XYZ file of C-alpha atoms in Angstrom:
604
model
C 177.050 -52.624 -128.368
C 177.693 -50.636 -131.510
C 176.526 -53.578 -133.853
C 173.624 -54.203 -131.787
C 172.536 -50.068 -131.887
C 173.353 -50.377 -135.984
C 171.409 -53.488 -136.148
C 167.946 -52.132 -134.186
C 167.072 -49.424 -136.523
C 166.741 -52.171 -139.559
C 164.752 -54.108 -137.603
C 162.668 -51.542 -136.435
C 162.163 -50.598 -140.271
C 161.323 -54.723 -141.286
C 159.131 -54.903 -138.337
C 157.066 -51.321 -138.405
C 155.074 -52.004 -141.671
C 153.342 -54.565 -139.987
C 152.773 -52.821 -136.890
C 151.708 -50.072 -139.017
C 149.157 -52.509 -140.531
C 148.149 -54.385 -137.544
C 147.612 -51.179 -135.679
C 145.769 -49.387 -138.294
C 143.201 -52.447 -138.643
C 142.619 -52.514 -134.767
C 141.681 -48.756 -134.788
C 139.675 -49.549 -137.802
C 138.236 -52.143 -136.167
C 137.190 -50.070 -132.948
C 136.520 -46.839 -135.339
C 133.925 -49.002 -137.286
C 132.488 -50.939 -133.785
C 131.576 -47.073 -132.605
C 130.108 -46.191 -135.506
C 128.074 -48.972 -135.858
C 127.370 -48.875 -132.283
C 126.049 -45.148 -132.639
C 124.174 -46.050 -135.959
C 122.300 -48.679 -134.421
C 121.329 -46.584 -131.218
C 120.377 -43.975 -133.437
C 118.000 -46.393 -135.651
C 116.616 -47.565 -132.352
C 116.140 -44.074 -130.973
C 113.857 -42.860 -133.952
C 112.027 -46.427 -133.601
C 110.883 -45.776 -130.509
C 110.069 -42.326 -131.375
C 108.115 -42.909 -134.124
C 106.248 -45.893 -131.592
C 105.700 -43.670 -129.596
C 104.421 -40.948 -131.775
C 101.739 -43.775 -133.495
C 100.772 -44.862 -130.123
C 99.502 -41.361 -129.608
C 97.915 -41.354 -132.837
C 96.217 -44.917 -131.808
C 95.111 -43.401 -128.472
C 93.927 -40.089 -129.713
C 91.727 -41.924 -132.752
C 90.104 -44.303 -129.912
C 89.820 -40.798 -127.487
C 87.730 -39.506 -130.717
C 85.645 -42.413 -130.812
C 84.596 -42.408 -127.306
C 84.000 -38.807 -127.318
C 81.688 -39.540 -129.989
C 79.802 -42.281 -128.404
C 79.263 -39.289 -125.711
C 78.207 -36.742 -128.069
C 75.931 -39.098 -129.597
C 76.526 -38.073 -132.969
C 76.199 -39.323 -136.472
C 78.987 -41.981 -135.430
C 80.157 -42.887 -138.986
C 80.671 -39.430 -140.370
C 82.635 -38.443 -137.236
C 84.770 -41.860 -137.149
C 84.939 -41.001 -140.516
C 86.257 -37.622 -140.602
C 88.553 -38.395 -137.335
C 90.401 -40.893 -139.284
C 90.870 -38.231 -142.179
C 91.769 -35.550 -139.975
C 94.576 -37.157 -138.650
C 95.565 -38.552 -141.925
C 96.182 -35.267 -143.198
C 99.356 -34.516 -140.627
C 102.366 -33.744 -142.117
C 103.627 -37.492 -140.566
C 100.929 -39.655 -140.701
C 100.429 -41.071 -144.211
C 97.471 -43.226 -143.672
C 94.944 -44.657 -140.914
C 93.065 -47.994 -141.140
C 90.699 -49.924 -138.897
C 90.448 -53.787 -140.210
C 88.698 -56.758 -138.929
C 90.799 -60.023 -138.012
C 91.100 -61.284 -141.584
C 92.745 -58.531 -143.014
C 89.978 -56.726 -144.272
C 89.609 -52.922 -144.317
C 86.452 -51.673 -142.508
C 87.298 -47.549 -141.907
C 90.633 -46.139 -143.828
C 90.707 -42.459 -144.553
C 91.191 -42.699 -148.050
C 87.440 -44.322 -148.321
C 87.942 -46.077 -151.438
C 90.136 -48.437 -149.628
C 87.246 -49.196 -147.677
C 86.200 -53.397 -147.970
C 89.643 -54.023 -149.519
C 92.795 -56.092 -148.146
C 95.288 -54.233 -145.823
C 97.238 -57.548 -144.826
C 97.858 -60.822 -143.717
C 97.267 -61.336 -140.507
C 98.709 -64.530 -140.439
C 102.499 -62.815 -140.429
C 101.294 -60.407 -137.370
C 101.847 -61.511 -133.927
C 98.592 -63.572 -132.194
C 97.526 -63.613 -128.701
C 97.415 -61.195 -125.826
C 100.444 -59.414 -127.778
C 98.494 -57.403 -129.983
C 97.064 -55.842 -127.053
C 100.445 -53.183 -127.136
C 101.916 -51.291 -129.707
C 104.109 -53.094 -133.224
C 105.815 -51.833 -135.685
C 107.281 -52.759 -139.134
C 108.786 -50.924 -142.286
C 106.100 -51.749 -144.947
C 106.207 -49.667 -148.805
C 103.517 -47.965 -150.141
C 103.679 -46.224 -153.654
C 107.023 -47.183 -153.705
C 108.175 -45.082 -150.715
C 108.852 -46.478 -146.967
C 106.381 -46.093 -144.255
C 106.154 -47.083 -140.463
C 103.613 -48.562 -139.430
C 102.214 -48.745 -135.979
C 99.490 -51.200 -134.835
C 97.747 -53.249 -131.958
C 93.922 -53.946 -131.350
C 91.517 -51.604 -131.852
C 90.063 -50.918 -128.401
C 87.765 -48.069 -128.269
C 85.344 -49.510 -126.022
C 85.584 -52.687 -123.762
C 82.350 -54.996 -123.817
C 81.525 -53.627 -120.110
C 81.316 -49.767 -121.653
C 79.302 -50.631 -125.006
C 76.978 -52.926 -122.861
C 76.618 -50.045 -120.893
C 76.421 -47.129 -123.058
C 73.587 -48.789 -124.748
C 71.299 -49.722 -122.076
C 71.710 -46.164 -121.115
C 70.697 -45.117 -124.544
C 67.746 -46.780 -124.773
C 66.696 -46.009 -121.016
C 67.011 -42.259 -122.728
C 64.145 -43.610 -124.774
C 66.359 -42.676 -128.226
C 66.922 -38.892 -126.746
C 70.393 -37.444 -125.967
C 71.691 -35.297 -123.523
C 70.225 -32.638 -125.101
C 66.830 -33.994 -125.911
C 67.068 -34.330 -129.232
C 65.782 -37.397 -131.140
C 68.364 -39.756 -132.095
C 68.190 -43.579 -133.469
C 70.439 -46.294 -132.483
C 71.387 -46.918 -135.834
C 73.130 -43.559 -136.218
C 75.870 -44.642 -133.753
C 78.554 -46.373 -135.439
C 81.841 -47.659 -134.192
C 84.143 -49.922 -135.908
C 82.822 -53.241 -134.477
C 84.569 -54.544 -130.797
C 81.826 -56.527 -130.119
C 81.867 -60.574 -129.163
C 79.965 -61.383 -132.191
C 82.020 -59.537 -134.556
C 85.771 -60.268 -133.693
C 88.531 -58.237 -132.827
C 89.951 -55.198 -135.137
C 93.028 -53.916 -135.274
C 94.336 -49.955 -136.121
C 97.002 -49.044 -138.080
C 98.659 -46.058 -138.422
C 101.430 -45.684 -141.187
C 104.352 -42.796 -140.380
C 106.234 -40.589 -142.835
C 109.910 -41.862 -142.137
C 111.653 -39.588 -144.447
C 112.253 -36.905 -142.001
C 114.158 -39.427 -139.806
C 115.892 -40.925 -142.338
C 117.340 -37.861 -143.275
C 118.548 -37.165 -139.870
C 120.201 -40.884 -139.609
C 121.688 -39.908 -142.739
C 122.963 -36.910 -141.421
C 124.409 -38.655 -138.484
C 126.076 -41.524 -140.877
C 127.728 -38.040 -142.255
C 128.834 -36.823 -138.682
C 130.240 -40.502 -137.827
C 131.918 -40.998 -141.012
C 133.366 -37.276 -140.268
C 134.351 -38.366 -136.893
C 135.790 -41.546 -137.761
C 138.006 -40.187 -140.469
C 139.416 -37.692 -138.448
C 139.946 -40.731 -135.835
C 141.559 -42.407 -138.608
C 144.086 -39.791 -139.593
C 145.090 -39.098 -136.233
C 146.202 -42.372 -134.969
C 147.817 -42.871 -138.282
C 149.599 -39.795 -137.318
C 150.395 -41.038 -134.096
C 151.735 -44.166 -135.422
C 153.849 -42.634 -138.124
C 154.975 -40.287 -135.416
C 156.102 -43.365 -133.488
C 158.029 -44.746 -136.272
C 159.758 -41.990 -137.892
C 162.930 -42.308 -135.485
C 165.395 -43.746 -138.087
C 166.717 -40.201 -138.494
C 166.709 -37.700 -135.480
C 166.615 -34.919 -138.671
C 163.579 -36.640 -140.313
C 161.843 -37.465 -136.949
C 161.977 -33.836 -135.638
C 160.511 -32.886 -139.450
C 157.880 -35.362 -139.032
C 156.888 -34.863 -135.624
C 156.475 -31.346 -136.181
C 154.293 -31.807 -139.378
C 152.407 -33.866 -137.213
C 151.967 -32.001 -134.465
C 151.266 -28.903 -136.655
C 148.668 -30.964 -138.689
C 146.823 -32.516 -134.861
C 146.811 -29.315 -133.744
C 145.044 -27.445 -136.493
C 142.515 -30.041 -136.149
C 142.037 -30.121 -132.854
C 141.915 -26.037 -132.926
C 139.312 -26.318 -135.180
C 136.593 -29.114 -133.966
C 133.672 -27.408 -133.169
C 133.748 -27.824 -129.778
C 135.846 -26.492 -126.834
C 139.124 -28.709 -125.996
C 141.246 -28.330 -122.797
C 143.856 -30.124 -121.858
C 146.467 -30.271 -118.720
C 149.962 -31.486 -117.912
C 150.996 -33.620 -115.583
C 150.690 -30.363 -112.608
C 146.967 -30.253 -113.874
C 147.520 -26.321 -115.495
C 146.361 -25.591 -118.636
C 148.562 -26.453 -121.694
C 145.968 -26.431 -124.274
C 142.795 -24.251 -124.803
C 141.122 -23.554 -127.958
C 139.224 -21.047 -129.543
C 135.785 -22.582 -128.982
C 136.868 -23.367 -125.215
C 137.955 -19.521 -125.114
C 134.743 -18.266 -127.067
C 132.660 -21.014 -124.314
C 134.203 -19.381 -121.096
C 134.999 -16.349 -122.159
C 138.678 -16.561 -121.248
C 141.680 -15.018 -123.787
C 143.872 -18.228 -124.757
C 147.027 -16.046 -123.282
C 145.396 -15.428 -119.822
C 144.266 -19.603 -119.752
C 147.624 -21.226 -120.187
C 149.250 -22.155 -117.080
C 146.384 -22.125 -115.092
C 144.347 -24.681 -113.072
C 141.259 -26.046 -114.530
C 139.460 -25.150 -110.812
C 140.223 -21.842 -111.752
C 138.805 -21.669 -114.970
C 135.703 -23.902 -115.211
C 132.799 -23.571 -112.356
C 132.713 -24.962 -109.154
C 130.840 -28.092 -110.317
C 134.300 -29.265 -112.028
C 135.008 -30.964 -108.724
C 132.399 -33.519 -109.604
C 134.286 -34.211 -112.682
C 137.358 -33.822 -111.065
C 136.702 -37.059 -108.551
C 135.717 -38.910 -111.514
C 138.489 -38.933 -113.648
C 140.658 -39.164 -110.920
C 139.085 -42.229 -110.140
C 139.581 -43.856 -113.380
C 136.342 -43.180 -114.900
C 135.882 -41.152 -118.493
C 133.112 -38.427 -118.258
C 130.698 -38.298 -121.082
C 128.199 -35.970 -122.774
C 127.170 -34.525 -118.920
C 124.909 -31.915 -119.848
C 125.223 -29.165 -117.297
C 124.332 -25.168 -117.019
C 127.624 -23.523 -116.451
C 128.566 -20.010 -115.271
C 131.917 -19.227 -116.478
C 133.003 -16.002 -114.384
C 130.557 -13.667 -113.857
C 128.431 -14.015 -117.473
C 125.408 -15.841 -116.832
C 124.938 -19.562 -117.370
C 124.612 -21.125 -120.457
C 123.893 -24.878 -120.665
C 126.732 -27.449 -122.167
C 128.022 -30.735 -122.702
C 130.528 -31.934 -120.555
C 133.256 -34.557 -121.723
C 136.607 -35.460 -119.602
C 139.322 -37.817 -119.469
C 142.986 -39.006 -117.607
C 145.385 -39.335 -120.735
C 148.242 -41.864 -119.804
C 150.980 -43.243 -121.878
C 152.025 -46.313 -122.913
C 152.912 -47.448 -119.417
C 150.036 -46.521 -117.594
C 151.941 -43.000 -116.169
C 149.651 -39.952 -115.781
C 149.957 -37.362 -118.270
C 147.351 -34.829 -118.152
C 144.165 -34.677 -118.453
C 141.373 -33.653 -121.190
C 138.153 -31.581 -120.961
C 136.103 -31.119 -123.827
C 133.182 -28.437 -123.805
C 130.090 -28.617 -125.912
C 127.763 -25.332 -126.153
C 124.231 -26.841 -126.387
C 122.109 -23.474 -126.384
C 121.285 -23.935 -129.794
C 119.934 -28.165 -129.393
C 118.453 -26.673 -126.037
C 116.497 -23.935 -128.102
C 115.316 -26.309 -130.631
C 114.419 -28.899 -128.404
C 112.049 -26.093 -126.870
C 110.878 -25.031 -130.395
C 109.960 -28.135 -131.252
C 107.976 -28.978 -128.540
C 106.437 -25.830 -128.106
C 105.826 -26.230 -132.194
C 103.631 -29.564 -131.778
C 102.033 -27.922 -128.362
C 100.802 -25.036 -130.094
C 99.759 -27.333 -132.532
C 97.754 -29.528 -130.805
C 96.420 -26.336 -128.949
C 95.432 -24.584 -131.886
C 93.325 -27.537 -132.875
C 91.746 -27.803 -130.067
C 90.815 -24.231 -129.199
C 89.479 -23.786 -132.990
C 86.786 -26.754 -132.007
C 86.087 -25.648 -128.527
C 85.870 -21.614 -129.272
C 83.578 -22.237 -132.548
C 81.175 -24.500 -130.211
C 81.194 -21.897 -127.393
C 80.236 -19.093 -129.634
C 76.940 -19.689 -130.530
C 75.200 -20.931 -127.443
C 76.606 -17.516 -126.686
C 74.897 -15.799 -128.854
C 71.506 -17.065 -127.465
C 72.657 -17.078 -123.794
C 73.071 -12.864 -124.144
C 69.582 -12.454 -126.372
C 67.709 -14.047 -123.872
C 69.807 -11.740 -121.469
C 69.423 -8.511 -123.350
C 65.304 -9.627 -123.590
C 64.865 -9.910 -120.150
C 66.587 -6.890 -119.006
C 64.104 -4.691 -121.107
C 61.306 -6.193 -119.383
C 62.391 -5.644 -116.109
C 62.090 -2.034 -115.721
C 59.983 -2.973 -112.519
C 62.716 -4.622 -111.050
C 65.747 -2.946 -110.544
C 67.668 -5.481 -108.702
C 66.853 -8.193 -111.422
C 67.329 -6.050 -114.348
C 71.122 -5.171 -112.729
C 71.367 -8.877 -112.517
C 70.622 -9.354 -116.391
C 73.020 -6.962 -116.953
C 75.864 -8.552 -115.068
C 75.234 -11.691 -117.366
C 75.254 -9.732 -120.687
C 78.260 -8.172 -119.421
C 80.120 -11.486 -118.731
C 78.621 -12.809 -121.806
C 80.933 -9.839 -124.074
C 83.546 -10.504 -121.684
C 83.591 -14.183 -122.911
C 83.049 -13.885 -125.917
C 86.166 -11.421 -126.214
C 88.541 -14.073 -124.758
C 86.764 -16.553 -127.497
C 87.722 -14.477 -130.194
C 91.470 -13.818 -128.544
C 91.688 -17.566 -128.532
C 89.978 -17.899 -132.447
C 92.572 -15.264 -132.973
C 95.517 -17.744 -132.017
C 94.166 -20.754 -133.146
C 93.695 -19.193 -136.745
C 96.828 -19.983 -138.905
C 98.269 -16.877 -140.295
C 97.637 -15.408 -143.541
C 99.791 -12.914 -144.739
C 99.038 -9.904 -147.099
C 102.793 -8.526 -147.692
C 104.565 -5.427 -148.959
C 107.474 -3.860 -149.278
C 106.825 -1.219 -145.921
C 108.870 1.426 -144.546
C 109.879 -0.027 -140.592
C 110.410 3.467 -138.970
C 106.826 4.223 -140.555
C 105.253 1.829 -138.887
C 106.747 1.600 -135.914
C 105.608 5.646 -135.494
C 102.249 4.888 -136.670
C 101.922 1.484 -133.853
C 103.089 3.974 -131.664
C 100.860 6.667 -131.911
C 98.072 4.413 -130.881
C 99.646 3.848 -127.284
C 100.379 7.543 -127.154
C 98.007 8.038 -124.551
C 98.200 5.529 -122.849
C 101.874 6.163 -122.038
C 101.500 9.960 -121.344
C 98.602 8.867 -118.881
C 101.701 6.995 -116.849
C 104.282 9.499 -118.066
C 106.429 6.945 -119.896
C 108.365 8.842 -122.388
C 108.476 7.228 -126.008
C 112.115 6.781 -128.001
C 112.597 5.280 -131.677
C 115.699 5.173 -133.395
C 115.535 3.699 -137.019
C 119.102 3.070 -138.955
C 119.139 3.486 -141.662
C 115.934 5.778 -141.811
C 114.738 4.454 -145.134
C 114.994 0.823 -144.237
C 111.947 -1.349 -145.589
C 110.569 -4.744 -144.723
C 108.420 -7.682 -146.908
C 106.065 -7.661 -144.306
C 101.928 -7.597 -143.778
C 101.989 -4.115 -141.939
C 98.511 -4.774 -140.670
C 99.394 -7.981 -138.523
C 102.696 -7.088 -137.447
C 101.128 -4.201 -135.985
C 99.050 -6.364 -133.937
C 102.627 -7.766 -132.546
C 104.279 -4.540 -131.840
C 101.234 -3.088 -129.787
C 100.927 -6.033 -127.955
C 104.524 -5.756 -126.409
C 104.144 -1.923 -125.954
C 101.143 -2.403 -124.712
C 102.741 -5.211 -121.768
C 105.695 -3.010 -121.496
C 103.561 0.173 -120.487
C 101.522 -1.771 -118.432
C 104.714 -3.399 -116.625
C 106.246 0.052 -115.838
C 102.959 1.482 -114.565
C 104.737 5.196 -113.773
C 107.600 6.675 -114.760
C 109.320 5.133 -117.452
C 111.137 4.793 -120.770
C 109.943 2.731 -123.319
C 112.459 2.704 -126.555
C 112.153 1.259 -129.908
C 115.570 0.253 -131.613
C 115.672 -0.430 -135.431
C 118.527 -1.268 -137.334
C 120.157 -3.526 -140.324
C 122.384 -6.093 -139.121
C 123.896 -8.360 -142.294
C 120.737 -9.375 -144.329
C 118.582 -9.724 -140.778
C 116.504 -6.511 -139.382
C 117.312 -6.584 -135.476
C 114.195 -4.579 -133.332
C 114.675 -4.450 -130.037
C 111.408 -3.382 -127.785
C 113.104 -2.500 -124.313
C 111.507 -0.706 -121.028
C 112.864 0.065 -117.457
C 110.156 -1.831 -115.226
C 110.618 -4.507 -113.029
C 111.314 -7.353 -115.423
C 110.252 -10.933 -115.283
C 111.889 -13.355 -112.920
C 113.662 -16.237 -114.143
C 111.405 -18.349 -113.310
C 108.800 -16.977 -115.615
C 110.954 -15.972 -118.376
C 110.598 -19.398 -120.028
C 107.082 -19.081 -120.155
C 106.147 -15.965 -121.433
C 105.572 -17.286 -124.958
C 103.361 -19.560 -123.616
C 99.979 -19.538 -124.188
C 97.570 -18.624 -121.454
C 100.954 -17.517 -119.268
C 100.093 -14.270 -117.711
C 101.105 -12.633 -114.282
C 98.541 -10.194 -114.472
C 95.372 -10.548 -112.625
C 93.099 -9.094 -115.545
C 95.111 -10.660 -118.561
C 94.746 -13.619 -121.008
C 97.952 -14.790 -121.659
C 97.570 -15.063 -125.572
C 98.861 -10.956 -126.586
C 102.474 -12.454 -126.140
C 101.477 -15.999 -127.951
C 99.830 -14.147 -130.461
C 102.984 -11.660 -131.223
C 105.642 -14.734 -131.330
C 102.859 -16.531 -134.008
C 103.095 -13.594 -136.359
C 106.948 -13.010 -135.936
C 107.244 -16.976 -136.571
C 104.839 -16.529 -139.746
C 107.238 -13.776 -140.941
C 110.293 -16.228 -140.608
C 111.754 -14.281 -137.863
C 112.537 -15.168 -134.106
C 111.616 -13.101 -131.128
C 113.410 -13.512 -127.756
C 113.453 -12.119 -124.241
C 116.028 -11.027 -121.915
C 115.049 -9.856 -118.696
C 115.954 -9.517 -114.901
C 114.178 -8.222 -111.570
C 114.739 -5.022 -111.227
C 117.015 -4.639 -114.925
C 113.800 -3.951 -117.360
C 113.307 -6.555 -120.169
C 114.131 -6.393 -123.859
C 112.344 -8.497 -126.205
C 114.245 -8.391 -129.863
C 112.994 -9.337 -132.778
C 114.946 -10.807 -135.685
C 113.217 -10.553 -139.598
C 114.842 -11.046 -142.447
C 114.934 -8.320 -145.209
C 112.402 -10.487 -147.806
C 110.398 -13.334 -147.190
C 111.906 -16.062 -148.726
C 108.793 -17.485 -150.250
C 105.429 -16.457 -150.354
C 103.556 -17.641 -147.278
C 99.973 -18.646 -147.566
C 97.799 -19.598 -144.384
C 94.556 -21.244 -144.450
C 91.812 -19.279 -142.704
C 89.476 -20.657 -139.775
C 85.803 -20.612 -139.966
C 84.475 -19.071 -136.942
């Protein structure tokens, strides 16, 4: 026996380089097969996004072009200016309508107009051009996405139609106005003139950047992958010398666990009696659970009741992944994460523990909802600026003829109190058109260094009455006192009355409505709080929204308005309310604009 235990740690030495090698390539092999894996589902993820996205484009350029064939309009100079409108998006680079040889016949960079666009010989024939395509094509030396199919404005039965009723108009429109059939214009979809096809080319560079970012993260990832299993397997190997092997496995061990202590997310894991024998400080910051009171504990006792779900899984073999979940941990309220879990056996199948990792998704959450609220307000904004500008001035003439009519009909009592019912509703429209103008209009600032505590006295002043009318009493408190702002004093006023305004309207009688001002780092936290019956969680989400009002008299666009101007101030305003717990909205600014900011006004 004795030359047999001499003779196994040579071997072991001979052998474990090649284990060592043969090891390290399989978990470079499976590192590399994951990244790849998540490289190419991130490539297909922002193709199909940016499909998507042109596909809108496609079907909002042929929703232009019916509406107007409706409108009956100068059909040219409104394709026309459609196609350069959308052009001029941050992401679309360029729109162009062609006929089936290639040839451009609308583009909005009108010089292009009559000129190749492509081959159509390399695009895809058939009934398959009747759905969305895509390719990577270069243009001034930079990569762009395009998007295409058939242009299909108008089937044959609609222009067959549209035209017969034109000329049954006799050449008038809906309005009565003369018009002549050679003023519409479309980009040809007629039988005699062949099919055309739209293409809209995308600004990549934004998702490139992110896939590059994401090749980062992966690379990150699978290094630290790397280093731990060759950890693991130096671990394993070290044994030749009980002194050396203790060294190393505690360098090890030291080195896996300052790692793992530090990966940005929050890492549990169990022994073999399922009680805690690892928590970390994002898994402690996550729950909200000291380290020392976790150890030794059950999982059931530290994460929600929904861990049962997880719970059954593992148990059953399966690994958990990326379940996104709200969570209350305790009695804080719940936050939304990202649940990961896991049985970890050895190297003969027996049960050793088991892993939960923790993810704290508030912040993708929040973007996710910025983002989308970003391009809604966009697209809003758009189309309110049309709308309200078109509304205005039939106005105008509805309350003259109003305003005439009333002074005539002295005679008539009953009529002349109907004429001024209609001038009345008239203003009151044309109030909520110029609240809606109001939002629409991007935001120009005028800026200055201005003292906060100033002007929060002087916004306040204005509601004075207001509150001592409900007997709400009024509290500021500025620190420092002599703290300044680069802001435009004129529209953040506008913000700040709006919320005092909903807050002393919320409390009705009997209140306190307080003002808190103070330097925190290089941000300026404000918080705007009152003691009335706060907003249900239900409606908290919406508030920002606009046209989101629980009042019966309001117009939902004071609140839209005030998170417009604290956005164009590069700030972020937020709201935390309860029923029956008041609501605070707080604003965050920081101390100087870090670049100028120049909006372009709206015509009204």
């Amino acid at each position: 026996m004795k030359p047999e235990t001499n003779h196994l740690p040579r071997l072991g030495l001979q052998a474990s380089p090649w284990i060592l090698l043969g090891g390290a390539l399989i978990l470079l092999l499976v590192v590399a097969a994951m990244a790849l894996q998540d490289i190419n589902r991130e490539k297909e993820n922002m193709s199909r996004i940016l499909i998507e996205k042109g596909a809108a484009w496609i079907k909002a350029i042929e929703a232009g072009t019916r509406l107007g064939m409706r409108r009956m309009m100068r059909g040219e100079d409104q394709f026309q200016n459609l196609l350069e409108e959308t052009a001029g998006q941050s992401d679309v680079r360029y729109v162009a309508v062609t006929d089936e040889k290639g040839f451009i016949l609308a583009h909005n960079d009108i010089t292009r107009k009559g000129k190749p666009h492509i081959d159509h010989r390399s695009l895809p024939t058939g009934k398959a051009l009747t759905r969305e395509h895509w390719r990577l094509v270069e243009e001034n030396g930079q990569k762009v996405f395009e998007v295409y199919r058939e242009f299909r404005p108008l089937s044959r039965q609609e222009m067959i139609h549209r035209l017969r009723r034109f000329q049954e108009l006799g050449g008038r429109d809906a309005m009565g106005g003369h018009r002549h059939q050679q003023e519409i214009w479309l980009p040809p979809q007629r039988p005699d003139h062949g099919k055309r096809f739209i293409f809209v080319g995308l600004d990549i560079s934004p998702f490139e950047q992110a896939r590059k970012e994401d090749l980062k993260r992966s690379l990150i990832i699978s290094s630290v992958l790397l280093l731990l299993g060759f950890g693991g397997y130096i671990s394993i190997f070290w044994v030749q010398n009980y002194r050396a092997a203790r060294r190393s496995l505690q360098e090890s061990d030291t080195f896996t666990d300052e790692v793992v202590a530090n990966l940005p997310v929050g890492l549990m894991a169990t022994d073999r009696n399922g009680n805690i024998a690892f928590f970390n400080a994002v898994a402690e910051r996550i729950t909200g659970l000291p380290h020392d009171q976790a150890y030794g504990r059950a999982l059931e006792d530290v994460l929600p009741p929904d861990w049962h779900v997880f719970k059954q899984a593992i148990e059953s073999g399966r690994t958990v992944i990326e379940q996104e979940k709200e969570c209350a941990f305790g009695n804080r309220k719940a936050v939304p994460v990202s649940v990961s879990a896991a049985r970890i056996t050895g190297e003969e199948g027996q049960f050793l523990g088991n892993v939960v990792i923790l993810r704290d998704i508030a912040d993708v959450r929040r973007l996710q909802e910025e983002i989308r609220r970003t391009e809604k307000l966009a697209a809003l904004g758009g189309l309110a600026a049309g709308v309200a500008h078109e509304i205005r001035n039939p106005l105008s003439s509805i309350k003259g003829i109003a305003t005439y009519f009333r002074d005539r009909l002295d005679t008539a009592p009953a009529d002349k109190e109907t004429a001024e019912v209609m001038i009345q509703e008239v203003d009151r429209l044309n109030r909520v058109i110029s609240e809606l103008l109001e939002f629409a209009r991007p935001p120009q600032l005028k800026t200055r260094m201005t003292p906060l505590g100033d002007l929060v006295r002087h916004t306040l002043r204005l509601v004075q009455q207001d509150a001592q009318s409900s007997d709400i009493d009024l509290q500021v408190t500025v620190t420092p006192k002599d703290l300044s702002l680069e802001m435009d004093p004129d529209r953040f006023s506008q913000c700040l009355l709006n919320l005092y305004l909903n807050a002393i309207q919320a409390m009705e009688n009997d209140g306190t409505l307080s003002i808190d001002c103070a330097l925190k780092g290089e941000n300026v936290i404000l918080k705007i709080s009152d003691t009335g019956p706060g907003i249900s969680r239900a409606h908290l989400q919406h508030v920002f929204n606009p046209y989101f009002t629980t009042k019966p008299s309001g117009s939902g666009l004071g609140l839209a308005i005030a998170h417009k101007i604290v956005e164009a101030h590069q700030g972020r305003i937020t709201v935390d309310s309860a029923p029956g717990q008041g609501t605070v909205f707080t604003i965050t600014l920081p101390q100087g604009l870090r670049a100028p900011i120049h909006g372009a006004t709206t015509d009204e």
